[in-house]
């Protein structure tokens, strides 16, 4: 079965600084990979996804993520963080051949300092 | 168009009571999922419906949990004899078809508190 680890429970960055949120997965083949954001009181919103092809994927709100097969990672990055980016971020894995559910990491809560 | 809607947004119940949570998926989406988000934990898959196929119930934590989907649209998650550990946010999501075809769109969730 697949699993997802987000090693950082909390991260605080200054506004304008760069951001990298880590995600490591465990799965026997190439998975579907997703990043979702959950703002306070809001539902989950998809930031970006990787299915195949180019390993660097662009998402909404200026986010990008890179799939690195050798490291089993799918880290989320943003070059310059805005105060509105403060939220909880979830990495998720979907298995290509074993059901259609998503397996989520524990989430990383991002706080942005002015 | 409208997104995924869930009702109620909040539910407080007493231990031992039954509760029903409702999900209205996006029109035309054939796949529907239920997840649970407990405090301090990530999202946990509960159950998946795809069209008229038998649901994937592999994530349901106990036989107190059940779900149905009527007419391929609205779904109801039922928790019988609620326990305090059932307190969580229950999220519903829908997608056009299965995971291979695109993203899951999530509703705002129902926050369940079992006293």
mmCIF file of C-alpha atoms in Angstrom:
data_model
loop_
_atom_site.group_PDB
_atom_site.id
_atom_site.type_symbol
_atom_site.label_atom_id
_atom_site.label_comp_id
_atom_site.label_asym_id
_atom_site.label_seq_id
_atom_site.Cartn_x
_atom_site.Cartn_y
_atom_site.Cartn_z
ATOM 1 C CA UNK A 1 0.000 0.000 0.000
ATOM 2 C CA UNK A 2 1.112 3.526 -0.654
ATOM 3 C CA UNK A 3 2.048 6.016 2.050
ATOM 4 C CA UNK A 4 2.983 9.684 2.221
ATOM 5 C CA UNK A 5 5.235 11.498 4.667
ATOM 6 C CA UNK A 6 5.381 15.231 5.163
ATOM 7 C CA UNK A 7 8.289 15.627 7.578
ATOM 8 C CA UNK A 8 7.551 19.214 8.579
ATOM 9 C CA UNK A 9 4.438 19.716 10.683
ATOM 10 C CA UNK A 10 4.905 23.485 10.934
ATOM 11 C CA UNK A 11 6.935 25.908 8.835
ATOM 12 C CA UNK A 12 7.256 29.652 9.307
ATOM 13 C CA UNK A 13 8.665 31.875 6.574
ATOM 14 C CA UNK A 14 8.858 35.597 6.080
ATOM 15 C CA UNK A 15 6.746 37.220 3.438
ATOM 16 C CA UNK A 16 8.714 37.411 0.209
ATOM 17 C CA UNK A 17 10.980 34.522 1.136
ATOM 18 C CA UNK A 18 11.134 31.309 -0.843
ATOM 19 C CA UNK A 19 9.319 28.192 0.296
ATOM 20 C CA UNK A 20 9.850 24.473 -0.037
ATOM 21 C CA UNK A 21 7.502 21.937 1.514
ATOM 22 C CA UNK A 22 8.725 18.370 1.569
ATOM 23 C CA UNK A 23 6.796 15.292 0.552
ATOM 24 C CA UNK A 24 8.062 11.729 0.365
ATOM 25 C CA UNK A 25 5.960 8.827 -0.801
ATOM 26 C CA UNK A 26 6.169 5.094 -0.791
ATOM 27 C CA UNK A 27 4.732 3.226 -3.729
ATOM 28 C CA UNK A 28 5.950 0.429 -5.957
ATOM 29 C CA UNK A 29 5.406 2.185 -9.245
ATOM 30 C CA UNK A 30 4.974 5.714 -10.536
ATOM 31 C CA UNK A 31 2.060 7.170 -8.618
ATOM 32 C CA UNK A 32 -0.288 10.012 -9.284
ATOM 33 C CA UNK A 33 0.901 12.906 -7.081
ATOM 34 C CA UNK A 34 -1.041 15.886 -5.822
ATOM 35 C CA UNK A 35 -0.669 18.932 -3.630
ATOM 36 C CA UNK A 36 -3.754 20.411 -1.984
ATOM 37 C CA UNK A 37 -4.100 23.536 0.133
ATOM 38 C CA UNK A 38 -6.616 24.000 2.927
ATOM 39 C CA UNK A 39 -7.176 27.534 4.144
ATOM 40 C CA UNK A 40 -8.924 28.114 7.488
ATOM 41 C CA UNK A 41 -12.599 27.295 7.153
ATOM 42 C CA UNK A 42 -12.180 26.349 3.518
ATOM 43 C CA UNK A 43 -12.294 23.099 1.651
ATOM 44 C CA UNK A 44 -9.299 21.498 0.015
ATOM 45 C CA UNK A 45 -8.160 23.123 -3.202
ATOM 46 C CA UNK A 46 -5.915 21.436 -5.727
ATOM 47 C CA UNK A 47 -2.661 23.312 -6.331
ATOM 48 C CA UNK A 48 -1.098 20.973 -8.861
ATOM 49 C CA UNK A 49 -0.804 17.373 -9.918
ATOM 50 C CA UNK A 50 1.645 15.025 -11.597
ATOM 51 C CA UNK A 51 0.482 12.141 -13.728
ATOM 52 C CA UNK A 52 3.294 11.644 -16.239
ATOM 53 C CA UNK A 53 5.683 13.525 -18.519
ATOM 54 C CA UNK A 54 7.630 16.575 -17.428
ATOM 55 C CA UNK A 55 8.699 16.089 -13.835
ATOM 56 C CA UNK A 56 8.435 19.801 -13.030
ATOM 57 C CA UNK A 57 4.803 20.789 -12.829
ATOM 58 C CA UNK A 58 3.341 24.237 -12.506
ATOM 59 C CA UNK A 59 0.274 24.931 -10.470
ATOM 60 C CA UNK A 60 -1.950 27.746 -9.411
ATOM 61 C CA UNK A 61 -0.943 30.687 -7.220
ATOM 62 C CA UNK A 62 2.669 30.532 -8.405
ATOM 63 C CA UNK A 63 3.408 27.102 -6.945
ATOM 64 C CA UNK A 64 5.443 24.387 -8.607
ATOM 65 C CA UNK A 65 6.518 20.895 -7.645
ATOM 66 C CA UNK A 66 9.163 18.512 -8.887
ATOM 67 C CA UNK A 67 8.794 14.746 -9.051
ATOM 68 C CA UNK A 68 12.077 13.000 -8.261
ATOM 69 C CA UNK A 69 11.743 9.284 -8.731
ATOM 70 C CA UNK A 70 15.163 8.504 -7.280
ATOM 71 C CA UNK A 71 14.262 10.249 -4.041
ATOM 72 C CA UNK A 72 10.572 9.284 -3.990
ATOM 73 C CA UNK A 73 9.842 12.932 -3.451
ATOM 74 C CA UNK A 74 7.411 15.528 -4.729
ATOM 75 C CA UNK A 75 8.397 18.765 -3.013
ATOM 76 C CA UNK A 76 6.319 21.905 -3.380
ATOM 77 C CA UNK A 77 8.048 25.213 -3.998
ATOM 78 C CA UNK A 78 7.221 28.870 -4.351
ATOM 79 C CA UNK A 79 9.853 31.539 -5.035
ATOM 80 C CA UNK A 80 8.187 34.331 -3.052
ATOM 81 C CA UNK A 81 5.586 33.683 -0.388
ATOM 82 C CA UNK A 82 2.623 35.996 0.172
ATOM 83 C CA UNK A 83 0.793 36.425 3.471
ATOM 84 C CA UNK A 84 -2.284 34.857 1.855
ATOM 85 C CA UNK A 85 -0.355 31.610 1.408
ATOM 86 C CA UNK A 86 -0.681 30.867 5.119
ATOM 87 C CA UNK A 87 -2.632 27.620 5.202
ATOM 88 C CA UNK A 88 -2.229 23.888 5.598
ATOM 89 C CA UNK A 89 -0.732 21.983 2.701
ATOM 90 C CA UNK A 90 -1.326 18.332 1.969
ATOM 91 C CA UNK A 91 0.599 16.055 -0.337
ATOM 92 C CA UNK A 92 -1.339 13.072 -1.674
ATOM 93 C CA UNK A 93 -0.630 9.948 -3.632
ATOM 94 C CA UNK A 94 -2.963 7.972 -5.835
ATOM 95 C CA UNK A 95 -2.234 4.427 -6.897
ATOM 96 C CA UNK A 96 -2.457 3.757 -10.600
ATOM 97 C CA UNK A 97 -3.574 0.174 -10.294
ATOM 98 C CA UNK A 98 -5.101 -0.202 -6.881
ATOM 99 C CA UNK A 99 -8.268 1.732 -6.336
ATOM 100 C CA UNK A 100 -9.041 5.350 -6.750
ATOM 101 C CA UNK A 101 -8.630 6.806 -3.316
ATOM 102 C CA UNK A 102 -5.987 9.319 -2.352
ATOM 103 C CA UNK A 103 -3.551 8.667 0.460
ATOM 104 C CA UNK A 104 -2.677 11.920 2.198
ATOM 105 C CA UNK A 105 0.297 13.019 4.212
ATOM 106 C CA UNK A 106 -0.203 14.496 7.650
ATOM 107 C CA UNK A 107 -0.031 18.043 6.320
ATOM 108 C CA UNK A 108 2.301 20.997 6.823
ATOM 109 C CA UNK A 109 0.972 24.150 8.402
ATOM 110 C CA UNK A 110 2.562 27.228 6.863
ATOM 111 C CA UNK A 111 2.738 30.475 8.775
ATOM 112 C CA UNK A 112 3.904 33.669 7.081
ATOM 113 C CA UNK A 113 5.602 36.447 9.046
ATOM 114 C CA UNK A 114 5.126 40.020 7.857
ATOM 115 C CA UNK B 1 -21.370 25.653 -11.612
ATOM 116 C CA UNK B 2 -21.885 24.699 -8.006
ATOM 117 C CA UNK B 3 -19.200 22.811 -6.179
ATOM 118 C CA UNK B 4 -19.516 19.883 -3.825
ATOM 119 C CA UNK B 5 -21.862 20.682 -0.974
ATOM 120 C CA UNK B 6 -22.171 18.983 2.382
ATOM 121 C CA UNK B 7 -24.696 19.219 5.160
ATOM 122 C CA UNK B 8 -24.827 19.907 7.962
ATOM 123 C CA UNK B 9 -21.700 22.015 8.298
ATOM 124 C CA UNK B 10 -21.556 21.218 12.006
ATOM 125 C CA UNK B 11 -23.109 18.394 13.987
ATOM 126 C CA UNK B 12 -22.935 17.893 17.724
ATOM 127 C CA UNK B 13 -24.296 14.630 19.058
ATOM 128 C CA UNK B 14 -24.226 12.525 22.150
ATOM 129 C CA UNK B 15 -22.281 9.315 22.413
ATOM 130 C CA UNK B 16 -24.356 6.370 21.278
ATOM 131 C CA UNK B 17 -26.585 8.318 18.903
ATOM 132 C CA UNK B 18 -26.695 7.752 15.146
ATOM 133 C CA UNK B 19 -25.796 10.522 12.686
ATOM 134 C CA UNK B 20 -26.252 11.031 8.958
ATOM 135 C CA UNK B 21 -24.002 13.247 6.883
ATOM 136 C CA UNK B 22 -24.983 14.290 3.399
ATOM 137 C CA UNK B 23 -22.944 15.025 0.288
ATOM 138 C CA UNK B 24 -24.122 16.533 -2.993
ATOM 139 C CA UNK B 25 -21.425 16.023 -5.624
ATOM 140 C CA UNK B 26 -20.803 18.181 -8.659
ATOM 141 C CA UNK B 27 -23.377 17.422 -11.323
ATOM 142 C CA UNK B 28 -22.076 14.898 -13.827
ATOM 143 C CA UNK B 29 -19.340 13.536 -11.590
ATOM 144 C CA UNK B 30 -19.580 9.778 -11.444
ATOM 145 C CA UNK B 31 -17.011 9.206 -8.709
ATOM 146 C CA UNK B 32 -17.657 10.137 -5.070
ATOM 147 C CA UNK B 33 -15.345 9.761 -2.082
ATOM 148 C CA UNK B 34 -15.629 10.157 1.678
ATOM 149 C CA UNK B 35 -12.611 11.037 3.810
ATOM 150 C CA UNK B 36 -12.166 11.771 7.495
ATOM 151 C CA UNK B 37 -9.861 14.428 8.899
ATOM 152 C CA UNK B 38 -9.169 13.968 12.574
ATOM 153 C CA UNK B 39 -7.500 16.609 14.732
ATOM 154 C CA UNK B 40 -3.763 16.556 14.226
ATOM 155 C CA UNK B 41 -3.941 13.919 11.543
ATOM 156 C CA UNK B 42 -4.119 13.871 7.800
ATOM 157 C CA UNK B 43 -7.046 12.801 5.728
ATOM 158 C CA UNK B 44 -8.108 9.201 5.922
ATOM 159 C CA UNK B 45 -9.955 7.512 3.057
ATOM 160 C CA UNK B 46 -13.275 5.948 4.039
ATOM 161 C CA UNK B 47 -15.261 4.850 0.978
ATOM 162 C CA UNK B 48 -15.426 5.333 -2.796
ATOM 163 C CA UNK B 49 -18.358 5.096 -5.202
ATOM 164 C CA UNK B 50 -17.920 4.858 -8.962
ATOM 165 C CA UNK B 51 -21.041 4.882 -11.086
ATOM 166 C CA UNK B 52 -23.168 1.811 -10.478
ATOM 167 C CA UNK B 53 -20.271 -0.364 -9.367
ATOM 168 C CA UNK B 54 -20.071 -1.822 -5.891
ATOM 169 C CA UNK B 55 -18.427 0.730 -3.589
ATOM 170 C CA UNK B 56 -14.900 0.355 -2.277
ATOM 171 C CA UNK B 57 -15.459 0.199 1.479
ATOM 172 C CA UNK B 58 -11.912 -0.695 2.388
ATOM 173 C CA UNK B 59 -11.354 2.440 4.444
ATOM 174 C CA UNK B 60 -14.361 2.222 6.747
ATOM 175 C CA UNK B 61 -12.978 1.917 10.304
ATOM 176 C CA UNK B 62 -15.749 -0.251 11.720
ATOM 177 C CA UNK B 63 -19.135 -1.746 10.919
ATOM 178 C CA UNK B 64 -20.746 1.235 12.616
ATOM 179 C CA UNK B 65 -19.915 3.199 9.468
ATOM 180 C CA UNK B 66 -21.902 2.809 6.269
ATOM 181 C CA UNK B 67 -22.620 4.881 3.208
ATOM 182 C CA UNK B 68 -24.973 4.815 0.299
ATOM 183 C CA UNK B 69 -25.327 6.729 -2.905
ATOM 184 C CA UNK B 70 -28.764 7.087 -4.380
ATOM 185 C CA UNK B 71 -29.324 7.495 -8.094
ATOM 186 C CA UNK B 72 -25.636 7.921 -8.708
ATOM 187 C CA UNK B 73 -25.713 11.359 -7.136
ATOM 188 C CA UNK B 74 -26.323 12.267 -3.485
ATOM 189 C CA UNK B 75 -24.506 10.240 -0.858
ATOM 190 C CA UNK B 76 -25.204 9.746 2.827
ATOM 191 C CA UNK B 77 -22.598 8.620 5.347
ATOM 192 C CA UNK B 78 -24.160 7.058 8.430
ATOM 193 C CA UNK B 79 -22.392 6.493 11.720
ATOM 194 C CA UNK B 80 -24.265 4.337 14.181
ATOM 195 C CA UNK B 81 -23.766 4.377 17.954
ATOM 196 C CA UNK B 82 -21.285 7.236 17.716
ATOM 197 C CA UNK B 83 -18.173 7.215 19.874
ATOM 198 C CA UNK B 84 -16.009 10.126 20.950
ATOM 199 C CA UNK B 85 -13.229 8.958 18.645
ATOM 200 C CA UNK B 86 -15.598 9.552 15.707
ATOM 201 C CA UNK B 87 -15.222 13.296 16.269
ATOM 202 C CA UNK B 88 -13.619 14.666 13.121
ATOM 203 C CA UNK B 89 -14.276 16.622 9.953
ATOM 204 C CA UNK B 90 -15.863 14.418 7.325
ATOM 205 C CA UNK B 91 -15.008 15.477 3.794
ATOM 206 C CA UNK B 92 -16.710 14.467 0.593
ATOM 207 C CA UNK B 93 -15.114 14.745 -2.827
ATOM 208 C CA UNK B 94 -16.223 14.031 -6.362
ATOM 209 C CA UNK B 95 -14.485 13.637 -9.690
ATOM 210 C CA UNK B 96 -15.498 13.119 -13.281
ATOM 211 C CA UNK B 97 -14.530 9.482 -13.211
ATOM 212 C CA UNK B 98 -11.827 7.668 -11.325
ATOM 213 C CA UNK B 99 -8.558 9.102 -10.169
ATOM 214 C CA UNK B 100 -6.854 8.558 -13.490
ATOM 215 C CA UNK B 101 -9.042 11.130 -15.126
ATOM 216 C CA UNK B 102 -8.544 14.144 -12.977
ATOM 217 C CA UNK B 103 -8.705 15.848 -9.681
ATOM 218 C CA UNK B 104 -11.049 15.299 -6.827
ATOM 219 C CA UNK B 105 -13.090 18.343 -5.863
ATOM 220 C CA UNK B 106 -13.701 18.592 -2.142
ATOM 221 C CA UNK B 107 -16.658 19.932 -0.229
ATOM 222 C CA UNK B 108 -16.306 22.152 2.854
ATOM 223 C CA UNK B 109 -16.803 19.237 5.212
ATOM 224 C CA UNK B 110 -19.036 18.402 8.144
ATOM 225 C CA UNK B 111 -17.500 18.888 11.575
ATOM 226 C CA UNK B 112 -18.807 16.140 13.850
ATOM 227 C CA UNK B 113 -18.444 16.454 17.603
ATOM 228 C CA UNK B 114 -19.433 13.511 19.775
ATOM 229 C CA UNK B 115 -19.895 14.459 23.413
#
